[in-house]
N, CA, C and O atoms as a Tinker XYZ file with bonds, in Angstrom:
   320  protein
     1  N    144.292000  279.565000   -9.312000    73     2
     2  CA   142.834000  279.210000   -9.201000    64     1     3
     3  C    142.347000  278.618000  -10.271000    63     2     4     5
     4  O    142.634000  279.363000  -11.208000    81     3
     5  N    141.587000  277.406000  -10.793000    73     3     6
     6  CA   141.021000  276.922000  -11.594000    64     5     7
     7  C    140.119000  277.540000  -11.918000    63     6     8     9
     8  O    139.780000  278.587000  -11.364000    81     7
     9  N    139.379000  276.867000  -13.161000    73     7    10
    10  CA   137.893000  277.109000  -13.480000    64     9    11
    11  C    136.945000  276.424000  -12.810000    63    10    12    13
    12  O    135.781000  276.825000  -12.779000    81    11
    13  N    137.261000  275.548000  -12.330000    73    11    14
    14  CA   135.833000  274.989000  -11.525000    64    13    15
    15  C    136.019000  275.387000   -9.815000    63    14    16    17
    16  O    135.455000  274.710000   -8.956000    81    15
    17  N    136.623000  276.213000   -9.579000    73    15    18
    18  CA   136.956000  276.518000   -8.239000    64    17    19
    19  C    135.681000  277.904000   -7.836000    63    18    20    21
    20  O    135.727000  279.085000   -8.179000    81    19
    21  N    135.199000  277.573000   -7.456000    73    19    22
    22  CA   134.180000  278.500000   -6.743000    64    21    23
    23  C    134.718000  280.109000   -6.921000    63    22    24    25
    24  O    135.893000  280.473000   -6.881000    81    23
    25  N    133.374000  281.068000   -7.151000    73    23    26
    26  CA   134.189000  282.274000   -6.984000    64    25    27
    27  C    134.237000  283.073000   -5.695000    63    26    28    29
    28  O    134.866000  284.112000   -5.490000    81    27
    29  N    133.624000  282.543000   -5.044000    73    27    30
    30  CA   134.011000  283.198000   -3.457000    64    29    31
    31  C    134.373000  282.326000   -2.704000    63    30    32    33
    32  O    133.510000  281.485000   -2.453000    81    31
    33  N    135.827000  282.135000   -2.001000    73    31    34
    34  CA   136.532000  281.344000   -1.337000    64    33    35
    35  C    136.315000  281.820000    0.097000    63    34    36    37
    36  O    137.229000  281.397000    0.805000    81    35
    37  N    135.495000  282.495000    0.724000    73    35    38
    38  CA   135.380000  283.322000    2.033000    64    37    39
    39  C    135.013000  282.054000    2.778000    63    38    40    41
    40  O    135.460000  280.911000    2.681000    81    39
    41  N    133.792000  282.735000    3.780000    73    39    42
    42  CA   133.003000  281.918000    4.822000    64    41    43
    43  C    132.007000  280.626000    4.096000    63    42    44    45
    44  O    131.867000  279.443000    4.406000    81    43
    45  N    131.544000  281.284000    3.242000    73    43    46
    46  CA   130.412000  280.325000    2.500000    64    45    47
    47  C    131.270000  280.228000    0.982000    63    46    48    49
    48  O    131.848000  281.170000    0.439000    81    47
    49  N    131.180000  278.904000    0.506000    73    47    50
    50  CA   131.211000  278.743000   -0.794000    64    49    51
    51  C    129.428000  278.494000   -1.400000    63    50    52    53
    52  O    128.347000  278.039000   -1.026000    81    51
    53  N    130.115000  279.187000   -2.614000    73    51    54
    54  CA   128.706000  279.099000   -3.835000    64    53    55
    55  C    129.049000  279.644000   -4.819000    63    54    56    57
    56  O    129.527000  280.772000   -4.946000    81    55
    57  N    128.727000  278.535000   -5.906000    73    55    58
    58  CA   128.913000  278.877000   -7.613000    64    57    59
    59  C    127.560000  279.559000   -7.797000    63    58    60    61
    60  O    126.507000  279.628000   -7.164000    81    59
    61  N    128.090000  280.069000   -9.029000    73    59    62
    62  CA   127.078000  280.967000   -9.945000    64    61    63
    63  C    126.535000  279.590000  -10.597000    63    62    64    65
    64  O    127.221000  278.584000  -10.777000    81    63
    65  N    125.073000  279.757000  -10.936000    73    63    66
    66  CA   124.432000  279.000000  -11.763000    64    65    67
    67  C    124.269000  279.890000  -13.345000    63    66    68    69
    68  O    124.068000  281.103000  -13.402000    81    67
    69  N    124.435000  278.794000  -14.799000    73    67    70
    70  CA   124.235000  279.415000  -16.023000    64    69    71
    71  C    123.234000  280.371000  -15.994000    63    70    72    73
    72  O    123.522000  281.557000  -16.153000    81    71
    73  N    121.877000  279.938000  -15.778000    73    71    74
    74  CA   120.503000  280.837000  -15.783000    64    73    75
    75  C    120.991000  282.080000  -14.990000    63    74    76    77
    76  O    121.151000  283.114000  -15.638000    81    75
    77  N    121.243000  282.090000  -13.673000    73    75    78
    78  CA   121.818000  282.813000  -12.972000    64    77    79
    79  C    122.803000  284.051000  -13.521000    63    78    80    81
    80  O    122.568000  285.246000  -13.343000    81    79
    81  N    123.804000  283.571000  -14.134000    73    79    82
    82  CA   124.851000  284.599000  -14.686000    64    81    83
    83  C    124.073000  285.000000  -16.028000    63    82    84    85
    84  O    124.601000  286.018000  -16.477000    81    83
    85  N    123.283000  284.682000  -16.625000    73    83    86
    86  CA   122.628000  284.945000  -17.751000    64    85    87
    87  C    121.446000  286.290000  -17.146000    63    86    88    89
    88  O    121.386000  287.404000  -17.667000    81    87
    89  N    120.749000  285.918000  -16.178000    73    87    90
    90  CA   119.667000  286.818000  -15.655000    64    89    91
    91  C    120.694000  288.190000  -15.393000    63    90    92    93
    92  O    120.421000  289.330000  -15.766000    81    91
    93  N    121.770000  287.835000  -14.758000    73    91    94
    94  CA   122.410000  289.307000  -14.158000    64    93    95
    95  C    123.445000  290.069000  -15.164000    63    94    96    97
    96  O    124.085000  291.091000  -14.916000    81    95
    97  N    123.437000  289.077000  -16.716000    73    95    98
    98  CA   124.101000  290.109000  -17.929000    64    97    99
    99  C    122.961000  290.622000  -18.604000    63    98   100   101
   100  O    123.121000  291.497000  -19.455000    81    99
   101  N    121.513000  290.067000  -18.256000    73    99   102
   102  CA   120.212000  290.563000  -19.028000    64   101   103
   103  C    120.320000  291.832000  -18.249000    63   102   104   105
   104  O    119.999000  292.884000  -18.801000    81   103
   105  N    120.745000  291.825000  -17.011000    73   103   106
   106  CA   120.133000  292.882000  -16.307000    64   105   107
   107  C    120.944000  293.998000  -16.739000    63   106   108   109
   108  O    120.514000  294.982000  -17.340000    81   107
   109  N    122.145000  293.789000  -16.398000    73   107   110
   110  CA   123.348000  294.540000  -17.144000    64   109   111
   111  C    122.663000  295.852000  -18.496000    63   110   112   113
   112  O    122.467000  297.065000  -18.427000    81   111
   113  N    122.487000  294.886000  -19.550000    73   111   114
   114  CA   121.670000  295.109000  -20.955000    64   113   115
   115  C    120.872000  296.004000  -20.877000    63   114   116   117
   116  O    120.801000  296.865000  -21.754000    81   115
   117  N    120.020000  295.994000  -19.702000    73   115   118
   118  CA   118.585000  296.326000  -19.764000    64   117   119
   119  C    119.292000  297.750000  -19.167000    63   118   120   121
   120  O    119.358000  298.666000  -19.986000    81   119
   121  N    119.745000  297.973000  -18.011000    73   119   122
   122  CA   120.492000  299.564000  -17.448000    64   121   123
   123  C    121.505000  299.847000  -18.361000    63   122   124   125
   124  O    121.923000  300.988000  -18.168000    81   123
   125  N    121.889000  299.461000  -18.981000    73   123   126
   126  CA   122.382000  300.452000  -20.122000    64   125   127
   127  C    121.930000  301.067000  -20.885000    63   126   128   129
   128  O    122.310000  302.205000  -21.160000    81   127
   129  N    120.574000  300.196000  -21.670000    73   127   130
   130  CA   119.716000  300.708000  -22.397000    64   129   131
   131  C    118.620000  301.726000  -21.517000    63   130   132   133
   132  O    117.642000  302.201000  -22.094000    81   131
   133  N    118.778000  301.885000  -20.683000    73   131   134
   134  CA   117.794000  303.001000  -19.885000    64   133   135
   135  C    118.561000  303.878000  -19.247000    63   134   136   137
   136  O    118.175000  305.001000  -18.923000    81   135
   137  N    119.953000  303.313000  -18.978000    73   135   138
   138  CA   120.851000  304.782000  -19.178000    64   137   139
   139  C    120.516000  305.609000  -20.691000    63   138   140   141
   140  O    120.027000  306.719000  -20.898000    81   139
   141  N    120.921000  304.733000  -21.457000    73   139   142
   142  CA   120.981000  305.809000  -22.526000    64   141   143
   143  C    119.557000  306.549000  -23.360000    63   142   144   145
   144  O    119.573000  307.073000  -24.473000    81   143
   145  N    118.660000  306.432000  -22.658000    73   143   146
   146  CA   117.279000  306.699000  -22.778000    64   145   147
   147  C    117.658000  308.428000  -22.140000    63   146   148   149
   148  O    117.440000  309.434000  -22.815000    81   147
   149  N    118.284000  308.452000  -20.652000    73   147   150
   150  CA   118.002000  309.138000  -20.164000    64   149   151
   151  C    119.366000  309.890000  -21.002000    63   150   152   153
   152  O    119.288000  311.114000  -21.102000    81   151
   153  N    120.312000  309.371000  -21.461000    73   151   154
   154  CA   121.720000  310.300000  -21.511000    64   153   155
   155  C    121.363000  310.734000  -23.063000    63   154   156   157
   156  O    122.062000  311.589000  -23.607000    81   155
   157  N    120.422000  310.214000  -23.659000    73   155   158
   158  CA   119.771000  310.996000  -25.075000    64   157   159
   159  C    118.830000  311.798000  -24.755000    63   158   160   161
   160  O    119.083000  312.852000  -25.339000    81   159
   161  N    117.814000  311.915000  -24.116000    73   159   162
   162  CA   117.027000  312.826000  -22.949000    64   161   163
   163  C    117.900000  314.348000  -22.903000    63   162   164   165
   164  O    117.603000  315.363000  -23.533000    81   163
   165  N    119.303000  314.122000  -21.757000    73   163   166
   166  CA   119.838000  315.210000  -21.363000    64   165   167
   167  C    120.705000  315.692000  -22.884000    63   166   168   169
   168  O    120.621000  316.821000  -23.367000    81   167
   169  N    121.524000  314.556000  -23.468000    73   167   170
   170  CA   121.608000  315.300000  -24.563000    64   169   171
   171  C    120.903000  316.328000  -25.480000    63   170   172   173
   172  O    121.369000  317.435000  -25.750000    81   171
   173  N    119.774000  315.855000  -25.909000    73   171   174
   174  CA   118.820000  316.660000  -26.736000    64   173   175
   175  C    118.157000  317.848000  -26.017000    63   174   176   177
   176  O    118.059000  318.833000  -26.749000    81   175
   177  N    117.710000  317.997000  -24.855000    73   175   178
   178  CA   117.095000  318.889000  -24.392000    64   177   179
   179  C    117.728000  319.707000  -23.159000    63   178   180   181
   180  O    117.143000  320.745000  -22.848000    81   179
   181  N    118.760000  319.372000  -22.498000    73   179   182
   182  CA   119.376000  319.950000  -21.239000    64   181   183
   183  C    120.735000  320.750000  -21.222000    63   182   184   185
   184  O    121.146000  321.683000  -20.533000    81   183
   185  N    121.487000  319.710000  -22.676000    73   183   186
   186  CA   122.813000  320.603000  -23.058000    64   185   187
   187  C    122.586000  321.684000  -23.795000    63   186   188   189
   188  O    121.775000  321.719000  -24.721000    81   187
   189  N    123.365000  322.722000  -23.381000    73   187   190
   190  CA   123.442000  323.662000  -24.710000    64   189   191
   191  C    124.788000  324.201000  -25.131000    63   190   192   193
   192  O    124.952000  325.234000  -25.780000    81   191
   193  N    125.801000  323.332000  -24.662000    73   191   194
   194  CA   126.854000  323.078000  -24.987000    64   193   195
   195  C    127.105000  322.035000  -25.975000    63   194   196   197
   196  O    126.693000  320.881000  -25.861000    81   195
   197  N    127.956000  322.587000  -27.173000    73   195   198
   198  CA   127.912000  321.427000  -28.462000    64   197   199
   199  C    128.706000  320.042000  -28.187000    63   198   200   201
   200  O    128.531000  318.904000  -28.620000    81   199
   201  N    129.770000  320.670000  -27.178000    73   199   202
   202  CA   130.434000  319.248000  -27.175000    64   201   203
   203  C    130.172000  318.496000  -25.996000    63   202   204   205
   204  O    130.639000  317.367000  -25.852000    81   203
   205  N    129.281000  319.184000  -24.936000    73   203   206
   206  CA   128.473000  318.053000  -23.892000    64   205   207
   207  C    127.246000  317.443000  -24.881000    63   206   208   209
   208  O    126.974000  316.252000  -25.025000    81   207
   209  N    126.799000  318.221000  -25.314000    73   207   210
   210  CA   125.485000  317.154000  -26.312000    64   209   211
   211  C    126.318000  316.140000  -26.962000    63   210   212   213
   212  O    125.913000  314.982000  -26.860000    81   211
   213  N    127.406000  316.347000  -27.614000    73   211   214
   214  CA   128.404000  315.166000  -28.609000    64   213   215
   215  C    128.889000  313.911000  -27.825000    63   214   216   217
   216  O    128.925000  312.746000  -28.222000    81   215
   217  N    129.299000  314.484000  -26.472000    73   215   218
   218  CA   129.844000  313.056000  -26.291000    64   217   219
   219  C    128.665000  312.639000  -25.123000    63   218   220   221
   220  O    128.757000  311.487000  -24.698000    81   219
   221  N    127.669000  313.407000  -24.623000    73   219   222
   222  CA   126.681000  312.118000  -24.056000    64   221   223
   223  C    126.314000  311.478000  -25.131000    63   222   224   225
   224  O    126.570000  310.281000  -25.264000    81   223
   225  N    125.574000  312.274000  -26.171000    73   223   226
   226  CA   125.024000  311.272000  -27.580000    64   225   227
   227  C    125.813000  310.084000  -27.808000    63   226   228   229
   228  O    125.377000  308.934000  -27.862000    81   227
   229  N    127.178000  310.514000  -27.954000    73   227   230
   230  CA   127.864000  309.365000  -28.247000    64   229   231
   231  C    127.917000  308.182000  -27.174000    63   230   232   233
   232  O    127.562000  307.080000  -27.591000    81   231
   233  N    128.303000  308.279000  -25.889000    73   231   234
   234  CA   127.947000  307.495000  -24.678000    64   233   235
   235  C    126.500000  307.182000  -24.827000    63   234   236   237
   236  O    126.461000  306.015000  -25.218000    81   235
   237  N    125.645000  307.511000  -24.742000    73   235   238
   238  CA   124.377000  307.174000  -25.235000    64   237   239
   239  C    124.097000  306.101000  -26.012000    63   238   240   241
   240  O    123.417000  305.119000  -25.717000    81   239
   241  N    124.943000  306.470000  -27.531000    73   239   242
   242  CA   124.446000  305.106000  -28.632000    64   241   243
   243  C    125.260000  304.192000  -28.178000    63   242   244   245
   244  O    124.903000  303.015000  -28.224000    81   243
   245  N    126.491000  304.543000  -27.659000    73   243   246
   246  CA   127.408000  303.728000  -27.338000    64   245   247
   247  C    127.111000  302.236000  -26.805000    63   246   248   249
   248  O    127.361000  301.099000  -27.204000    81   247
   249  N    126.260000  302.979000  -25.384000    73   247   250
   250  CA   125.758000  301.805000  -24.630000    64   249   251
   251  C    124.101000  301.398000  -25.098000    63   250   252   253
   252  O    123.518000  300.549000  -24.423000    81   251
   253  N    123.676000  301.786000  -25.802000    73   251   254
   254  CA   122.027000  301.401000  -26.746000    64   253   255
   255  C    123.121000  300.309000  -27.297000    63   254   256   257
   256  O    123.227000  299.352000  -26.530000    81   255
   257  N    123.899000  300.249000  -28.379000    73   255   258
   258  CA   124.239000  299.449000  -28.911000    64   257   259
   259  C    124.763000  298.097000  -27.753000    63   258   260   261
   260  O    124.161000  297.039000  -27.567000    81   259
   261  N    125.750000  298.446000  -27.253000    73   259   262
   262  CA   126.187000  297.164000  -26.519000    64   261   263
   263  C    125.054000  296.767000  -25.735000    63   262   264   265
   264  O    124.691000  295.599000  -25.880000    81   263
   265  N    124.498000  297.403000  -25.035000    73   263   266
   266  CA   123.109000  297.088000  -24.367000    64   265   267
   267  C    122.379000  295.964000  -25.435000    63   266   268   269
   268  O    122.462000  294.770000  -25.149000    81   267
   269  N    121.529000  296.473000  -26.905000    73   267   270
   270  CA   120.953000  295.680000  -27.551000    64   269   271
   271  C    122.181000  294.440000  -27.753000    63   270   272   273
   272  O    121.725000  293.297000  -27.757000    81   271
   273  N    123.547000  294.560000  -27.904000    73   271   274
   274  CA   124.206000  293.025000  -28.561000    64   273   275
   275  C    124.400000  292.489000  -27.268000    63   274   276   277
   276  O    124.783000  291.347000  -27.521000    81   275
   277  N    124.372000  292.606000  -26.056000    73   275   278
   278  CA   124.135000  291.825000  -24.843000    64   277   279
   279  C    122.214000  291.253000  -25.045000    63   278   280   281
   280  O    121.788000  290.233000  -24.504000    81   279
   281  N    121.526000  291.992000  -25.737000    73   279   282
   282  CA   120.211000  291.178000  -25.446000    64   281   283
   283  C    120.152000  290.136000  -26.702000    63   282   284   285
   284  O    119.631000  289.023000  -26.773000    81   283
   285  N    120.787000  290.808000  -27.553000    73   283   286
   286  CA   120.916000  289.632000  -28.602000    64   285   287
   287  C    121.686000  288.299000  -28.110000    63   286   288   289
   288  O    121.241000  287.158000  -28.232000    81   287
   289  N    122.673000  288.582000  -27.650000    73   287   290
   290  CA   123.578000  287.661000  -26.649000    64   289   291
   291  C    122.477000  286.587000  -25.718000    63   290   292   293
   292  O    122.609000  285.379000  -25.912000    81   291
   293  N    121.883000  286.854000  -25.163000    73   291   294
   294  CA   121.113000  286.433000  -24.463000    64   293   295
   295  C    119.698000  285.396000  -24.861000    63   294   296   297
   296  O    119.286000  284.297000  -24.490000    81   295
   297  N    119.345000  286.254000  -25.641000    73   295   298
   298  CA   117.914000  285.664000  -26.428000    64   297   299
   299  C    118.794000  284.634000  -27.345000    63   298   300   301
   300  O    118.626000  283.528000  -26.831000    81   299
   301  N    119.320000  284.558000  -28.034000    73   299   302
   302  CA   120.062000  283.411000  -28.743000    64   301   303
   303  C    120.918000  282.611000  -27.905000    63   302   304   305
   304  O    121.233000  281.492000  -28.310000    81   303
   305  N    121.369000  283.058000  -26.711000    73   303   306
   306  CA   121.891000  281.844000  -26.328000    64   305   307
   307  C    121.123000  280.583000  -25.590000    63   306   308   309
   308  O    121.822000  279.686000  -25.119000    81   307
   309  N    119.719000  280.517000  -25.492000    73   307   310
   310  CA   118.926000  279.724000  -25.772000    64   309   311
   311  C    118.572000  279.595000  -24.074000    63   310   312   313
   312  O    118.999000  280.511000  -23.371000    81   311
   313  N    117.903000  278.624000  -23.496000    73   311   314
   314  CA   117.690000  278.268000  -22.548000    64   313   315
   315  C    119.080000  277.848000  -21.232000    63   314   316   317
   316  O    120.015000  277.114000  -21.554000    81   315
   317  N    118.976000  278.402000  -19.926000    73   315   318
   318  CA   120.527000  277.373000  -19.681000    64   317   319
   319  C    119.874000  276.771000  -18.932000    63   318   320
   320  O    120.352000  275.811000  -18.328000    81   319
């Protein structure tokens, strides 16, 4: 498989454009940020166990950082 082969080699051949790839990457970044908001809410107000609070908060902050880095990448990569 070379770099110029289409992603799907089944019945229909299609290639994803750079703009479409950027769109899906930005959706992933936004999804990580939304997940982190809910995880922080659960961590602060729903969990009583300190270990679960720490794990969910750590996961939430990691998702927020990764989502932010994805957004920075998309914004500074310019128009596709």
